[in-house]
Tab-separated table of N, CA and C in Angstrom:
chain	number	residue	atom	x	y	z
Z	1	MET	N	0.566	-0.755	0.004
Z	1	MET	CA	0.192	-0.613	-0.056
Z	1	MET	C	0.890	1.074	-0.021
Z	2	GLU	N	0.683	2.008	-0.637
Z	2	GLU	CA	1.155	3.217	-0.996
Z	2	GLU	C	0.528	4.652	-0.412
Z	3	CYS	N	1.566	5.534	-0.089
Z	3	CYS	CA	0.920	6.812	0.639
Z	3	CYS	C	1.378	7.860	-0.140
Z	4	SER	N	0.414	8.744	-0.306
Z	4	SER	CA	0.679	9.842	-1.198
Z	4	SER	C	1.533	10.970	-0.559
Z	5	PRO	N	2.196	11.628	-1.195
Z	5	PRO	CA	2.872	12.517	-0.296
Z	5	PRO	C	2.408	13.394	0.387
Z	6	ASP	N	1.176	13.480	0.647
Z	6	ASP	CA	1.001	14.518	1.520
Z	6	ASP	C	0.375	13.411	2.664
Z	7	GLN	N	0.111	12.485	2.964
Z	7	GLN	CA	0.067	11.223	3.842
Z	7	GLN	C	1.439	11.122	4.591
Z	8	GLU	N	2.338	10.982	3.724
Z	8	GLU	CA	3.305	10.778	4.110
Z	8	GLU	C	4.361	11.822	5.184
Z	9	ASN	N	3.886	13.015	4.978
Z	9	ASN	CA	4.202	14.358	5.459
Z	9	ASN	C	3.313	14.411	6.714
Z	10	ASP	N	2.058	14.111	6.707
Z	10	ASP	CA	1.452	13.595	7.885
Z	10	ASP	C	2.345	12.748	9.104
Z	11	ILE	N	2.340	11.672	8.466
Z	11	ILE	CA	3.143	10.401	8.932
Z	11	ILE	C	4.104	11.440	9.930
Z	12	GLU	N	4.994	11.709	8.792
Z	12	GLU	CA	6.283	12.069	9.876
Z	12	GLU	C	6.282	13.456	10.783
Z	13	GLN	N	5.217	14.367	10.518
Z	13	GLN	CA	4.876	15.283	11.556
Z	13	GLN	C	4.062	14.903	12.692
Z	14	ILE	N	3.409	13.714	12.416
Z	14	ILE	CA	2.777	13.001	13.582
Z	14	ILE	C	4.206	12.112	14.574
Z	15	VAL	N	4.721	11.578	13.702
Z	15	VAL	CA	6.117	10.686	14.487
Z	15	VAL	C	7.035	11.928	15.064
Z	16	LYS	N	6.920	13.023	14.302
Z	16	LYS	CA	8.155	14.243	15.083
Z	16	LYS	C	7.339	14.409	16.392
Z	17	ARG	N	6.057	14.714	16.382
Z	17	ARG	CA	5.549	15.523	17.731
Z	17	ARG	C	5.553	14.365	18.576
Z	18	ILE	N	5.567	13.085	18.349
Z	18	ILE	CA	5.562	11.844	19.376
Z	18	ILE	C	6.836	11.769	20.228
Z	19	VAL	N	8.199	11.822	19.183
Z	19	VAL	CA	9.367	11.749	19.286
Z	19	VAL	C	9.731	13.016	20.290
Z	20	GLU	N	9.324	14.050	19.791
Z	20	GLU	CA	9.872	14.958	20.770
Z	20	GLU	C	8.897	15.256	22.128
Z	21	GLN	N	7.698	14.829	22.343
Z	21	GLN	CA	6.930	14.838	23.682
Z	21	GLN	C	7.678	13.842	24.475
Z	22	GLU	N	8.063	12.674	23.941
Z	22	GLU	CA	8.748	11.462	24.483
Z	22	GLU	C	10.076	12.204	25.301
Z	23	MET	N	10.814	12.695	24.087
Z	23	MET	CA	12.419	13.587	24.831
Z	23	MET	C	11.808	14.564	26.050
Z	24	ARG	N	10.844	15.261	25.832
Z	24	ARG	CA	11.110	16.534	26.898
Z	24	ARG	C	10.527	15.680	27.945
Z	25	THR	N	9.534	14.511	27.869
Z	25	THR	CA	9.324	13.312	28.998
Z	25	THR	C	10.661	13.187	29.700
Z	26	VAL	N	11.114	12.320	29.109
Z	26	VAL	CA	12.763	11.972	29.783
Z	26	VAL	C	13.291	13.221	30.102
Z	27	ILE	N	13.520	14.331	29.477
Z	27	ILE	CA	14.467	15.250	30.166
Z	27	ILE	C	13.857	15.817	31.216
Z	28	GLU	N	12.571	16.107	31.378
Z	28	GLU	CA	12.112	16.474	32.855
Z	28	GLU	C	12.240	15.066	33.683
Z	29	GLU	N	12.471	13.859	33.563
Z	29	GLU	CA	12.478	12.996	34.820
Z	29	GLU	C	14.003	12.829	35.011
Z	30	VAL	N	14.950	13.029	33.845
Z	30	VAL	CA	16.148	13.078	34.069
Z	30	VAL	C	16.685	14.713	35.337
Z	31	THR	N	15.887	15.869	34.709
Z	31	THR	CA	16.144	16.685	35.720
Z	31	THR	C	15.559	16.366	37.006
Z	32	ALA	N	14.605	16.023	37.516
Z	32	ALA	CA	13.790	15.649	38.498
Z	32	ALA	C	15.250	14.671	39.288
Z	33	THR	N	15.531	13.718	38.630
Z	33	THR	CA	16.277	12.509	39.283
Z	33	THR	C	17.454	13.307	39.629
Z	34	VAL	N	18.192	14.005	38.950
Z	34	VAL	CA	19.807	14.866	39.312
Z	34	VAL	C	19.052	15.831	40.436
Z	35	ALA	N	18.270	16.451	40.299
Z	35	ALA	CA	17.727	17.136	41.385
Z	35	ALA	C	17.858	16.678	42.713
Z	36	SER	N	16.809	15.620	42.755
Z	36	SER	CA	16.798	14.527	43.913
Z	36	SER	C	18.134	13.775	44.085
Z	37	LEU	N	18.657	13.835	43.513
Z	37	LEU	CA	20.178	13.079	44.330
Z	37	LEU	C	21.130	14.468	44.408
Z	38	ASN	N	20.940	15.524	43.735
Z	38	ASN	CA	22.082	16.711	44.240
Z	38	ASN	C	21.413	17.004	45.818
Z	39	TRP	N	20.168	16.836	45.889
Z	39	TRP	CA	19.864	17.084	47.461
Z	39	TRP	C	20.189	16.144	48.426
Z	40	GLU	N	20.032	14.727	48.120
Z	40	GLU	CA	20.739	13.623	48.989
Z	40	GLU	C	21.955	13.998	48.786
Z	41	ILE	N	23.083	14.230	48.012
Z	41	ILE	CA	24.396	14.563	48.103
Z	41	ILE	C	24.584	15.580	49.184
Z	42	GLU	N	23.878	16.694	49.318
Z	42	GLU	CA	23.888	17.845	50.241
Z	42	GLU	C	23.890	17.457	51.388
Z	43	THR	N	22.322	16.358	51.639
Z	43	THR	CA	22.109	15.813	53.218
Z	43	THR	C	23.514	15.318	53.527
Z	44	LEU	N	23.756	14.179	52.698
Z	44	LEU	CA	24.914	13.624	53.172
Z	44	LEU	C	26.051	14.462	53.908
Z	45	LYS	N	26.401	15.534	53.057
Z	45	LYS	CA	27.710	16.284	53.175
Z	45	LYS	C	27.083	16.770	54.585
Z	46	ARG	N	26.117	17.242	54.630
Z	46	ARG	CA	25.991	17.927	56.031
Z	46	ARG	C	26.046	17.349	57.246
Z	47	LEU	N	25.611	15.858	56.969
Z	47	LEU	CA	25.710	14.835	57.992
Z	47	LEU	C	27.179	14.799	58.194
Z	48	ILE	N	27.783	14.717	57.159
Z	48	ILE	CA	29.481	14.339	57.552
Z	48	ILE	C	29.680	15.318	58.451
Z	49	ASP	N	29.477	16.792	57.904
Z	49	ASP	CA	30.011	17.605	58.429
Z	49	ASP	C	29.735	18.122	60.070
Z	50	ARG	N	28.410	17.068	60.236
Z	50	ARG	CA	28.190	17.423	61.722
Z	50	ARG	C	28.497	16.518	62.479
Z	51	GLU	N	29.677	15.413	62.254
Z	51	GLU	CA	29.751	14.452	63.067
Z	51	GLU	C	31.357	15.011	63.565
Z	52	ASP	N	30.964	14.682	65.185
Z	52	ASP	CA	31.868	15.640	65.810
Z	52	ASP	C	33.157	14.097	65.877
Z	53	THR	N	33.082	13.084	65.886
Z	53	THR	CA	33.989	12.127	66.202
Z	53	THR	C	33.807	11.086	65.567
Z	54	GLU	N	34.542	10.113	65.053
Z	54	GLU	CA	34.425	8.581	64.526
Z	54	GLU	C	33.650	7.695	65.150
Z	55	GLU	N	33.811	7.905	66.716
Z	55	GLU	CA	33.225	7.000	67.233
Z	55	GLU	C	31.587	6.822	67.445
Z	56	ASP	N	31.102	8.150	67.169
Z	56	ASP	CA	29.722	8.637	67.323
Z	56	ASP	C	29.018	7.613	66.024
Z	57	SER	N	29.155	7.455	64.940
Z	57	SER	CA	28.394	6.727	63.861
Z	57	SER	C	29.495	5.397	62.807
Z	58	GLY	N	30.694	5.843	63.552
Z	58	GLY	CA	31.391	4.731	62.556
Z	58	GLY	C	31.528	5.323	61.144
Z	59	MET	N	31.052	6.638	60.546
Z	59	MET	CA	31.028	6.867	59.687
Z	59	MET	C	31.923	8.426	59.466
Z	60	SER	N	33.207	8.435	59.518
Z	60	SER	CA	33.687	9.836	59.996
Z	60	SER	C	33.752	10.455	58.574
Z	61	ARG	N	34.002	11.508	58.558
Z	61	ARG	CA	34.509	12.569	57.261
Z	61	ARG	C	35.623	11.661	56.577
Z	62	SER	N	36.773	11.208	57.307
Z	62	SER	CA	37.709	10.496	56.213
Z	62	SER	C	37.390	9.581	55.923
Z	63	THR	N	36.286	8.670	56.682
Z	63	THR	CA	35.893	7.484	55.821
Z	63	THR	C	34.968	7.802	54.654
Z	64	LEU	N	34.259	8.740	55.004
Z	64	LEU	CA	33.279	9.006	53.694
Z	64	LEU	C	33.816	9.842	52.431
Z	65	ALA	N	34.607	10.738	52.908
Z	65	ALA	CA	35.046	11.735	51.938
Z	65	ALA	C	35.301	11.216	50.483
Z	66	PRO	N	36.266	10.052	50.388
Z	66	PRO	CA	36.094	9.593	49.104
Z	66	PRO	C	35.015	9.627	48.707
Z	67	ILE	N	33.983	9.077	48.963
Z	67	ILE	CA	32.698	8.922	47.974
Z	67	ILE	C	32.071	10.535	47.269
Z	68	PHE	N	32.463	11.497	48.206
Z	68	PHE	CA	32.082	12.691	47.520
Z	68	PHE	C	33.465	13.414	46.870
Z	69	GLU	N	34.380	13.095	46.539
Z	69	GLU	CA	35.444	13.812	46.161
Z	69	GLU	C	34.864	14.710	44.585
Z	70	ASP	N	34.080	13.494	43.567
Z	70	ASP	CA	33.854	13.988	42.396
Z	70	ASP	C	32.821	15.070	42.680
Z	71	PHE	N	32.116	15.183	43.626
Z	71	PHE	CA	30.962	16.373	43.670
Z	71	PHE	C	31.072	17.231	43.836
């Protein structure tokens, strides 16, 4: 079954809109995930900063610092 040029153009436009919407959805989800992870990282950094001694929790700044070096 063959499509006319107008039908092909319509199909291309529909597919383009669907792909663009899916891309926007993925970008929104990734952005939300990154924001959430950044918040968790900042929370963990604050908890580490509040630790006075290694005995309090067994998780001192020196123990956990390597985890956050890249952030």
